[in-house]
Amino acid sequence: MKMMELIAPCHFGLEAVLKREILDLGYEISKVEDGRVTFFGDPQAICDANIFLRTAERILLKVGTVRAQTFDELFEGTKALPWEEYIPKDGKFWVTKATSIKSKLFSPTDIQSIMKKAMVERLKTVYAQDWFEESGAAFPVRVTFMKDEALIGIDTSGNSLHKRGYRKLTSKAPITETLAAALIMLTPWNRDRILVDPFCGSGTFPIEAAMMAANIAPGMNREFIAEQWRHLIPKQCWYDALDEAREMVDDQIEVDIQGYDIDGNIVRSARENARLAGVDHLIHFQQRPVSELRHPKKYGFVITNPPYGERIEEKANLPKLYREIGKSFEGLDSWSEYLITAYEDAEKYIGKKADRNRKIYNGMMKTYFYQFLGPRPPRAKRSGE
């Protein structure tokens, strides 16, 4: 099958996690940049990446790059790309999103319009026709300008990959599924260890952890726009990826994953989301404030996304809340605690300095992933020792 270059965007600061995931799938990395990882793959790789990657935002099929400081240069550069290799005569094509950073061309609507015209002109010449009905499969194009160079790709995913299909009910400020998965993967947590989220909200951290523990592929219960690209991706590729995903599932495992929230309605929503994800039997949800966070077992993990005062009236409550978090941590002296927050005084009121602090951009918001590392559990003795 033909080799292609694929682009996997991700949250800024989490490129290394995504790179590891792609390597684990067996594909070769071509480039790692801020907010994306590019890799080589055949049509099967498009299916595998969409179904198995937990931390990518979407998968783009790279068409090419264009250097342009004027709209004439953008038009000619776009027209020179081999669009006919991807878009058939009846294909529906448009530039669905254009972003520009530190570039002369910065108007998204103008970039979109010029590129669409250039694509039409190219395909007119190749297909020897003046009109395109665009009644077939969809080919949404995305372009990112950085310092006057445009990276152009066709979206194979459709809806963002964070939309696993299970989160029908959300809390006030939910963390995305892809970000939650990436943060869990930044910790040494595994399914043999306890995990508690005392601010579980929609249940995203516990659900993503349970899906990892049960080997449930994040994309196995949703659809992708590239499923209609029969001329590029044989249907059998999708069947093979789904068959592999189903064979990997082991949801009869025993795990200790818990989610708490002070709001009973939110807890009920989290339970329903877990049911839709097929992991409700693996998670214990409970209405409980963070001040009552305690656990009799040792060497567990707290991974959470506490409130950080997006509204002015909420900011006044943050010192008290983060003091409560710190006090609860004191009672879990052998545990490791990880929390993501935009609140810059988090360490001050928690009462201790994090062992590690990683800066991560959640959309345009700068957040911090504070990591308070507990001791490792003693290694189990082997027979004869």
mmCIF file with all atom_site columns, N, CA and C in Angstrom, residues 48-105:
data_model
loop_
_atom_site.group_PDB
_atom_site.id
_atom_site.type_symbol
_atom_site.label_atom_id
_atom_site.label_alt_id
_atom_site.label_comp_id
_atom_site.label_asym_id
_atom_site.label_entity_id
_atom_site.label_seq_id
_atom_site.pdbx_PDB_ins_code
_atom_site.Cartn_x
_atom_site.Cartn_y
_atom_site.Cartn_z
_atom_site.occupancy
_atom_site.B_iso_or_equiv
_atom_site.pdbx_formal_charge
_atom_site.auth_seq_id
_atom_site.auth_comp_id
_atom_site.auth_asym_id
_atom_site.auth_atom_id
_atom_site.pdbx_PDB_model_num
ATOM 1   N N  . ASP A 1 48  ? -5.535  2.849  12.042 1.00 0.00 ? 48  ASP A N  1
ATOM 2   C CA . ASP A 1 48  ? -4.940  2.554  13.348 1.00 0.00 ? 48  ASP A CA 1
ATOM 3   C C  . ASP A 1 48  ? -4.818  3.812  14.200 1.00 0.00 ? 48  ASP A C  1
ATOM 4   N N  . ALA A 1 49  ? -4.341  4.899  13.581 1.00 0.00 ? 49  ALA A N  1
ATOM 5   C CA . ALA A 1 49  ? -4.124  6.132  14.334 1.00 0.00 ? 49  ALA A CA 1
ATOM 6   C C  . ALA A 1 49  ? -5.438  6.690  14.871 1.00 0.00 ? 49  ALA A C  1
ATOM 7   N N  . ASN A 1 50  ? -6.472  6.701  14.051 1.00 0.00 ? 50  ASN A N  1
ATOM 8   C CA . ASN A 1 50  ? -7.766  7.218  14.492 1.00 0.00 ? 50  ASN A CA 1
ATOM 9   C C  . ASN A 1 50  ? -8.381  6.370  15.589 1.00 0.00 ? 50  ASN A C  1
ATOM 10  N N  . ILE A 1 51  ? -8.231  5.074  15.501 1.00 0.00 ? 51  ILE A N  1
ATOM 11  C CA . ILE A 1 51  ? -8.891  4.176  16.456 1.00 0.00 ? 51  ILE A CA 1
ATOM 12  C C  . ILE A 1 51  ? -8.102  4.007  17.750 1.00 0.00 ? 51  ILE A C  1
ATOM 13  N N  . PHE A 1 52  ? -6.751  3.987  17.669 1.00 0.00 ? 52  PHE A N  1
ATOM 14  C CA . PHE A 1 52  ? -5.953  3.619  18.838 1.00 0.00 ? 52  PHE A CA 1
ATOM 15  C C  . PHE A 1 52  ? -5.290  4.775  19.578 1.00 0.00 ? 52  PHE A C  1
ATOM 16  N N  . LEU A 1 53  ? -5.014  5.906  18.921 1.00 0.00 ? 53  LEU A N  1
ATOM 17  C CA . LEU A 1 53  ? -4.283  6.980  19.596 1.00 0.00 ? 53  LEU A CA 1
ATOM 18  C C  . LEU A 1 53  ? -5.173  7.685  20.619 1.00 0.00 ? 53  LEU A C  1
ATOM 19  N N  . ARG A 1 54  ? -4.693  7.797  21.841 1.00 0.00 ? 54  ARG A N  1
ATOM 20  C CA . ARG A 1 54  ? -5.476  8.404  22.920 1.00 0.00 ? 54  ARG A CA 1
ATOM 21  C C  . ARG A 1 54  ? -5.211  9.906  23.058 1.00 0.00 ? 54  ARG A C  1
ATOM 22  N N  . THR A 1 55  ? -4.075  10.390 22.545 1.00 0.00 ? 55  THR A N  1
ATOM 23  C CA . THR A 1 55  ? -3.677  11.766 22.853 1.00 0.00 ? 55  THR A CA 1
ATOM 24  C C  . THR A 1 55  ? -3.659  12.691 21.636 1.00 0.00 ? 55  THR A C  1
ATOM 25  N N  . ALA A 1 56  ? -3.918  12.175 20.427 1.00 0.00 ? 56  ALA A N  1
ATOM 26  C CA . ALA A 1 56  ? -3.974  13.022 19.232 1.00 0.00 ? 56  ALA A CA 1
ATOM 27  C C  . ALA A 1 56  ? -5.331  13.701 19.135 1.00 0.00 ? 56  ALA A C  1
ATOM 28  N N  . GLU A 1 57  ? -5.346  14.924 18.617 1.00 0.00 ? 57  GLU A N  1
ATOM 29  C CA . GLU A 1 57  ? -6.606  15.660 18.449 1.00 0.00 ? 57  GLU A CA 1
ATOM 30  C C  . GLU A 1 57  ? -7.338  15.268 17.173 1.00 0.00 ? 57  GLU A C  1
ATOM 31  N N  . ARG A 1 58  ? -6.584  14.913 16.139 1.00 0.00 ? 58  ARG A N  1
ATOM 32  C CA . ARG A 1 58  ? -7.139  14.428 14.881 1.00 0.00 ? 58  ARG A CA 1
ATOM 33  C C  . ARG A 1 58  ? -5.978  13.909 14.048 1.00 0.00 ? 58  ARG A C  1
ATOM 34  N N  . ILE A 1 59  ? -6.269  13.267 12.927 1.00 0.00 ? 59  ILE A N  1
ATOM 35  C CA . ILE A 1 59  ? -5.235  12.770 12.024 1.00 0.00 ? 59  ILE A CA 1
ATOM 36  C C  . ILE A 1 59  ? -5.436  13.418 10.664 1.00 0.00 ? 59  ILE A C  1
ATOM 37  N N  . LEU A 1 60  ? -4.399  14.104 10.198 1.00 0.00 ? 60  LEU A N  1
ATOM 38  C CA . LEU A 1 60  ? -4.444  14.775 8.903  1.00 0.00 ? 60  LEU A CA 1
ATOM 39  C C  . LEU A 1 60  ? -3.551  14.049 7.904  1.00 0.00 ? 60  LEU A C  1
ATOM 40  N N  . LEU A 1 61  ? -4.027  13.922 6.684  1.00 0.00 ? 61  LEU A N  1
ATOM 41  C CA . LEU A 1 61  ? -3.230  13.393 5.583  1.00 0.00 ? 61  LEU A CA 1
ATOM 42  C C  . LEU A 1 61  ? -2.509  14.572 4.941  1.00 0.00 ? 61  LEU A C  1
ATOM 43  N N  . LYS A 1 62  ? -1.184  14.585 5.055  1.00 0.00 ? 62  LYS A N  1
ATOM 44  C CA . LYS A 1 62  ? -0.417  15.736 4.559  1.00 0.00 ? 62  LYS A CA 1
ATOM 45  C C  . LYS A 1 62  ? -0.438  15.784 3.034  1.00 0.00 ? 62  LYS A C  1
ATOM 46  N N  . VAL A 1 63  ? -0.844  16.945 2.502  1.00 0.00 ? 63  VAL A N  1
ATOM 47  C CA . VAL A 1 63  ? -0.829  17.163 1.055  1.00 0.00 ? 63  VAL A CA 1
ATOM 48  C C  . VAL A 1 63  ? 0.471   17.845 0.644  1.00 0.00 ? 63  VAL A C  1
ATOM 49  N N  . GLY A 1 64  ? 0.948   18.782 1.469  1.00 0.00 ? 64  GLY A N  1
ATOM 50  C CA . GLY A 1 64  ? 2.201   19.455 1.162  1.00 0.00 ? 64  GLY A CA 1
ATOM 51  C C  . GLY A 1 64  ? 2.369   20.727 1.957  1.00 0.00 ? 64  GLY A C  1
ATOM 52  N N  . THR A 1 65  ? 3.427   21.459 1.640  1.00 0.00 ? 65  THR A N  1
ATOM 53  C CA . THR A 1 65  ? 3.686   22.762 2.258  1.00 0.00 ? 65  THR A CA 1
ATOM 54  C C  . THR A 1 65  ? 3.823   23.817 1.162  1.00 0.00 ? 65  THR A C  1
ATOM 55  N N  . VAL A 1 66  ? 3.445   25.032 1.504  1.00 0.00 ? 66  VAL A N  1
ATOM 56  C CA . VAL A 1 66  ? 3.525   26.151 0.564  1.00 0.00 ? 66  VAL A CA 1
ATOM 57  C C  . VAL A 1 66  ? 4.109   27.348 1.300  1.00 0.00 ? 66  VAL A C  1
ATOM 58  N N  . ARG A 1 67  ? 5.136   27.945 0.732  1.00 0.00 ? 67  ARG A N  1
ATOM 59  C CA . ARG A 1 67  ? 5.673   29.184 1.295  1.00 0.00 ? 67  ARG A CA 1
ATOM 60  C C  . ARG A 1 67  ? 5.026   30.351 0.570  1.00 0.00 ? 67  ARG A C  1
ATOM 61  N N  . ALA A 1 68  ? 4.384   31.249 1.318  1.00 0.00 ? 68  ALA A N  1
ATOM 62  C CA . ALA A 1 68  ? 3.640   32.340 0.686  1.00 0.00 ? 68  ALA A CA 1
ATOM 63  C C  . ALA A 1 68  ? 3.573   33.564 1.584  1.00 0.00 ? 68  ALA A C  1
ATOM 64  N N  . GLN A 1 69  ? 3.933   34.711 0.996  1.00 0.00 ? 69  GLN A N  1
ATOM 65  C CA . GLN A 1 69  ? 3.770   35.988 1.682  1.00 0.00 ? 69  GLN A CA 1
ATOM 66  C C  . GLN A 1 69  ? 2.698   36.850 1.022  1.00 0.00 ? 69  GLN A C  1
ATOM 67  N N  . THR A 1 70  ? 2.230   36.394 -0.155 1.00 0.00 ? 70  THR A N  1
ATOM 68  C CA . THR A 1 70  ? 1.153   37.094 -0.864 1.00 0.00 ? 70  THR A CA 1
ATOM 69  C C  . THR A 1 70  ? 0.083   36.071 -1.240 1.00 0.00 ? 70  THR A C  1
ATOM 70  N N  . PHE A 1 71  ? -1.104  36.563 -1.547 1.00 0.00 ? 71  PHE A N  1
ATOM 71  C CA . PHE A 1 71  ? -2.179  35.660 -1.940 1.00 0.00 ? 71  PHE A CA 1
ATOM 72  C C  . PHE A 1 71  ? -1.912  35.046 -3.315 1.00 0.00 ? 71  PHE A C  1
ATOM 73  N N  . ASP A 1 72  ? -1.179  35.745 -4.172 1.00 0.00 ? 72  ASP A N  1
ATOM 74  C CA . ASP A 1 72  ? -0.793  35.153 -5.460 1.00 0.00 ? 72  ASP A CA 1
ATOM 75  C C  . ASP A 1 72  ? 0.108   33.940 -5.245 1.00 0.00 ? 72  ASP A C  1
ATOM 76  N N  . GLU A 1 73  ? 1.061   34.065 -4.333 1.00 0.00 ? 73  GLU A N  1
ATOM 77  C CA . GLU A 1 73  ? 1.955   32.937 -4.022 1.00 0.00 ? 73  GLU A CA 1
ATOM 78  C C  . GLU A 1 73  ? 1.171   31.783 -3.406 1.00 0.00 ? 73  GLU A C  1
ATOM 79  N N  . LEU A 1 74  ? 0.208   32.109 -2.561 1.00 0.00 ? 74  LEU A N  1
ATOM 80  C CA . LEU A 1 74  ? -0.614  31.060 -1.953 1.00 0.00 ? 74  LEU A CA 1
ATOM 81  C C  . LEU A 1 74  ? -1.436  30.348 -3.019 1.00 0.00 ? 74  LEU A C  1
ATOM 82  N N  . PHE A 1 75  ? -2.017  31.114 -3.933 1.00 0.00 ? 75  PHE A N  1
ATOM 83  C CA . PHE A 1 75  ? -2.824  30.522 -5.007 1.00 0.00 ? 75  PHE A CA 1
ATOM 84  C C  . PHE A 1 75  ? -1.978  29.581 -5.856 1.00 0.00 ? 75  PHE A C  1
ATOM 85  N N  . GLU A 1 76  ? -0.836  30.051 -6.328 1.00 0.00 ? 76  GLU A N  1
ATOM 86  C CA . GLU A 1 76  ? 0.001   29.234 -7.211 1.00 0.00 ? 76  GLU A CA 1
ATOM 87  C C  . GLU A 1 76  ? 0.572   28.022 -6.486 1.00 0.00 ? 76  GLU A C  1
ATOM 88  N N  . GLY A 1 77  ? 0.959   28.227 -5.229 1.00 0.00 ? 77  GLY A N  1
ATOM 89  C CA . GLY A 1 77  ? 1.508   27.109 -4.456 1.00 0.00 ? 77  GLY A CA 1
ATOM 90  C C  . GLY A 1 77  ? 0.474   26.031 -4.184 1.00 0.00 ? 77  GLY A C  1
ATOM 91  N N  . THR A 1 78  ? -0.749  26.457 -3.862 1.00 0.00 ? 78  THR A N  1
ATOM 92  C CA . THR A 1 78  ? -1.837  25.507 -3.614 1.00 0.00 ? 78  THR A CA 1
ATOM 93  C C  . THR A 1 78  ? -2.215  24.779 -4.899 1.00 0.00 ? 78  THR A C  1
ATOM 94  N N  . LYS A 1 79  ? -2.260  25.506 -5.983 1.00 0.00 ? 79  LYS A N  1
ATOM 95  C CA . LYS A 1 79  ? -2.613  24.921 -7.285 1.00 0.00 ? 79  LYS A CA 1
ATOM 96  C C  . LYS A 1 79  ? -1.594  23.874 -7.722 1.00 0.00 ? 79  LYS A C  1
ATOM 97  N N  . ALA A 1 80  ? -0.344  24.030 -7.307 1.00 0.00 ? 80  ALA A N  1
ATOM 98  C CA . ALA A 1 80  ? 0.721   23.102 -7.715 1.00 0.00 ? 80  ALA A CA 1
ATOM 99  C C  . ALA A 1 80  ? 0.684   21.776 -6.947 1.00 0.00 ? 80  ALA A C  1
ATOM 100 N N  . LEU A 1 81  ? -0.103  21.695 -5.884 1.00 0.00 ? 81  LEU A N  1
ATOM 101 C CA . LEU A 1 81  ? -0.163  20.462 -5.087 1.00 0.00 ? 81  LEU A CA 1
ATOM 102 C C  . LEU A 1 81  ? -1.003  19.393 -5.800 1.00 0.00 ? 81  LEU A C  1
ATOM 103 N N  . PRO A 1 82  ? -0.690  18.109 -5.604 1.00 0.00 ? 82  PRO A N  1
ATOM 104 C CA . PRO A 1 82  ? -1.370  17.021 -6.326 1.00 0.00 ? 82  PRO A CA 1
ATOM 105 C C  . PRO A 1 82  ? -2.716  16.637 -5.712 1.00 0.00 ? 82  PRO A C  1
ATOM 106 N N  . TRP A 1 83  ? -3.695  17.527 -5.760 1.00 0.00 ? 83  TRP A N  1
ATOM 107 C CA . TRP A 1 83  ? -4.993  17.282 -5.131 1.00 0.00 ? 83  TRP A CA 1
ATOM 108 C C  . TRP A 1 83  ? -5.713  16.076 -5.723 1.00 0.00 ? 83  TRP A C  1
ATOM 109 N N  . GLU A 1 84  ? -5.471  15.801 -7.005 1.00 0.00 ? 84  GLU A N  1
ATOM 110 C CA . GLU A 1 84  ? -6.152  14.678 -7.666 1.00 0.00 ? 84  GLU A CA 1
ATOM 111 C C  . GLU A 1 84  ? -5.740  13.320 -7.098 1.00 0.00 ? 84  GLU A C  1
ATOM 112 N N  . GLU A 1 85  ? -4.613  13.275 -6.381 1.00 0.00 ? 85  GLU A N  1
ATOM 113 C CA . GLU A 1 85  ? -4.198  12.019 -5.760 1.00 0.00 ? 85  GLU A CA 1
ATOM 114 C C  . GLU A 1 85  ? -5.103  11.657 -4.585 1.00 0.00 ? 85  GLU A C  1
ATOM 115 N N  . TYR A 1 86  ? -5.851  12.618 -4.094 1.00 0.00 ? 86  TYR A N  1
ATOM 116 C CA . TYR A 1 86  ? -6.680  12.408 -2.906 1.00 0.00 ? 86  TYR A CA 1
ATOM 117 C C  . TYR A 1 86  ? -8.168  12.636 -3.168 1.00 0.00 ? 86  TYR A C  1
ATOM 118 N N  . ILE A 1 87  ? -8.494  13.667 -3.949 1.00 0.00 ? 87  ILE A N  1
ATOM 119 C CA . ILE A 1 87  ? -9.892  14.059 -4.129 1.00 0.00 ? 87  ILE A CA 1
ATOM 120 C C  . ILE A 1 87  ? -10.408 13.554 -5.475 1.00 0.00 ? 87  ILE A C  1
ATOM 121 N N  . PRO A 1 88  ? -11.433 12.690 -5.481 1.00 0.00 ? 88  PRO A N  1
ATOM 122 C CA . PRO A 1 88  ? -11.996 12.192 -6.746 1.00 0.00 ? 88  PRO A CA 1
ATOM 123 C C  . PRO A 1 88  ? -12.887 13.243 -7.416 1.00 0.00 ? 88  PRO A C  1
ATOM 124 N N  . LYS A 1 89  ? -13.370 12.925 -8.610 1.00 0.00 ? 89  LYS A N  1
ATOM 125 C CA . LYS A 1 89  ? -14.183 13.882 -9.384 1.00 0.00 ? 89  LYS A CA 1
ATOM 126 C C  . LYS A 1 89  ? -15.405 14.372 -8.625 1.00 0.00 ? 89  LYS A C  1
ATOM 127 N N  . ASP A 1 90  ? -16.034 13.480 -7.869 1.00 0.00 ? 90  ASP A N  1
ATOM 128 C CA . ASP A 1 90  ? -17.264 13.873 -7.168 1.00 0.00 ? 90  ASP A CA 1
ATOM 129 C C  . ASP A 1 90  ? -17.017 14.281 -5.719 1.00 0.00 ? 90  ASP A C  1
ATOM 130 N N  . GLY A 1 91  ? -15.747 14.403 -5.326 1.00 0.00 ? 91  GLY A N  1
ATOM 131 C CA . GLY A 1 91  ? -15.429 14.732 -3.938 1.00 0.00 ? 91  GLY A CA 1
ATOM 132 C C  . GLY A 1 91  ? -15.920 16.110 -3.520 1.00 0.00 ? 91  GLY A C  1
ATOM 133 N N  . LYS A 1 92  ? -16.326 16.218 -2.251 1.00 0.00 ? 92  LYS A N  1
ATOM 134 C CA . LYS A 1 92  ? -16.726 17.504 -1.687 1.00 0.00 ? 92  LYS A CA 1
ATOM 135 C C  . LYS A 1 92  ? -15.521 18.051 -0.925 1.00 0.00 ? 92  LYS A C  1
ATOM 136 N N  . PHE A 1 93  ? -15.012 19.216 -1.321 1.00 0.00 ? 93  PHE A N  1
ATOM 137 C CA . PHE A 1 93  ? -13.779 19.710 -0.715 1.00 0.00 ? 93  PHE A CA 1
ATOM 138 C C  . PHE A 1 93  ? -13.898 21.189 -0.371 1.00 0.00 ? 93  PHE A C  1
ATOM 139 N N  . TRP A 1 94  ? -13.325 21.562 0.741  1.00 0.00 ? 94  TRP A N  1
ATOM 140 C CA . TRP A 1 94  ? -13.331 22.945 1.205  1.00 0.00 ? 94  TRP A CA 1
ATOM 141 C C  . TRP A 1 94  ? -12.237 23.098 2.267  1.00 0.00 ? 94  TRP A C  1
ATOM 142 N N  . VAL A 1 95  ? -11.844 24.330 2.538  1.00 0.00 ? 95  VAL A N  1
ATOM 143 C CA . VAL A 1 95  ? -10.860 24.602 3.588  1.00 0.00 ? 95  VAL A CA 1
ATOM 144 C C  . VAL A 1 95  ? -11.636 24.907 4.862  1.00 0.00 ? 95  VAL A C  1
ATOM 145 N N  . THR A 1 96  ? -11.682 23.937 5.727  1.00 0.00 ? 96  THR A N  1
ATOM 146 C CA . THR A 1 96  ? -12.547 24.039 6.911  1.00 0.00 ? 96  THR A CA 1
ATOM 147 C C  . THR A 1 96  ? -11.947 24.909 8.008  1.00 0.00 ? 96  THR A C  1
ATOM 148 N N  . LYS A 1 97  ? -10.596 24.991 8.055  1.00 0.00 ? 97  LYS A N  1
ATOM 149 C CA . LYS A 1 97  ? -9.965  25.827 9.083  1.00 0.00 ? 97  LYS A CA 1
ATOM 150 C C  . LYS A 1 97  ? -8.614  26.316 8.603  1.00 0.00 ? 97  LYS A C  1
ATOM 151 N N  . ALA A 1 98  ? -8.348  27.593 8.858  1.00 0.00 ? 98  ALA A N  1
ATOM 152 C CA . ALA A 1 98  ? -7.048  28.185 8.555  1.00 0.00 ? 98  ALA A CA 1
ATOM 153 C C  . ALA A 1 98  ? -6.575  28.961 9.773  1.00 0.00 ? 98  ALA A C  1
ATOM 154 N N  . THR A 1 99  ? -5.345  28.715 10.202 1.00 0.00 ? 99  THR A N  1
ATOM 155 C CA . THR A 1 99  ? -4.753  29.467 11.305 1.00 0.00 ? 99  THR A CA 1
ATOM 156 C C  . THR A 1 99  ? -3.437  30.067 10.841 1.00 0.00 ? 99  THR A C  1
ATOM 157 N N  . SER A 1 100 ? -3.056  31.182 11.434 1.00 0.00 ? 100 SER A N  1
ATOM 158 C CA . SER A 1 100 ? -1.848  31.884 10.998 1.00 0.00 ? 100 SER A CA 1
ATOM 159 C C  . SER A 1 100 ? -1.115  32.458 12.198 1.00 0.00 ? 100 SER A C  1
ATOM 160 N N  . ILE A 1 101 ? 0.181   32.142 12.296 1.00 0.00 ? 101 ILE A N  1
ATOM 161 C CA . ILE A 1 101 ? 1.026   32.638 13.380 1.00 0.00 ? 101 ILE A CA 1
ATOM 162 C C  . ILE A 1 101 ? 2.293   33.242 12.772 1.00 0.00 ? 101 ILE A C  1
ATOM 163 N N  . LYS A 1 102 ? 2.559   34.484 13.118 1.00 0.00 ? 102 LYS A N  1
ATOM 164 C CA . LYS A 1 102 ? 3.775   35.175 12.668 1.00 0.00 ? 102 LYS A CA 1
ATOM 165 C C  . LYS A 1 102 ? 3.941   35.114 11.152 1.00 0.00 ? 102 LYS A C  1
ATOM 166 N N  . SER A 1 103 ? 2.856   35.350 10.412 1.00 0.00 ? 103 SER A N  1
ATOM 167 C CA . SER A 1 103 ? 2.880   35.272 8.952  1.00 0.00 ? 103 SER A CA 1
ATOM 168 C C  . SER A 1 103 ? 2.250   36.515 8.336  1.00 0.00 ? 103 SER A C  1
ATOM 169 N N  . LYS A 1 104 ? 2.670   36.827 7.115  1.00 0.00 ? 104 LYS A N  1
ATOM 170 C CA . LYS A 1 104 ? 2.134   37.985 6.401  1.00 0.00 ? 104 LYS A CA 1
ATOM 171 C C  . LYS A 1 104 ? 0.646   37.786 6.098  1.00 0.00 ? 104 LYS A C  1
ATOM 172 N N  . LEU A 1 105 ? 0.284   36.569 5.734  1.00 0.00 ? 105 LEU A N  1
ATOM 173 C CA . LEU A 1 105 ? -1.129  36.257 5.453  1.00 0.00 ? 105 LEU A CA 1
ATOM 174 C C  . LEU A 1 105 ? -1.772  35.798 6.754  1.00 0.00 ? 105 LEU A C  1
#
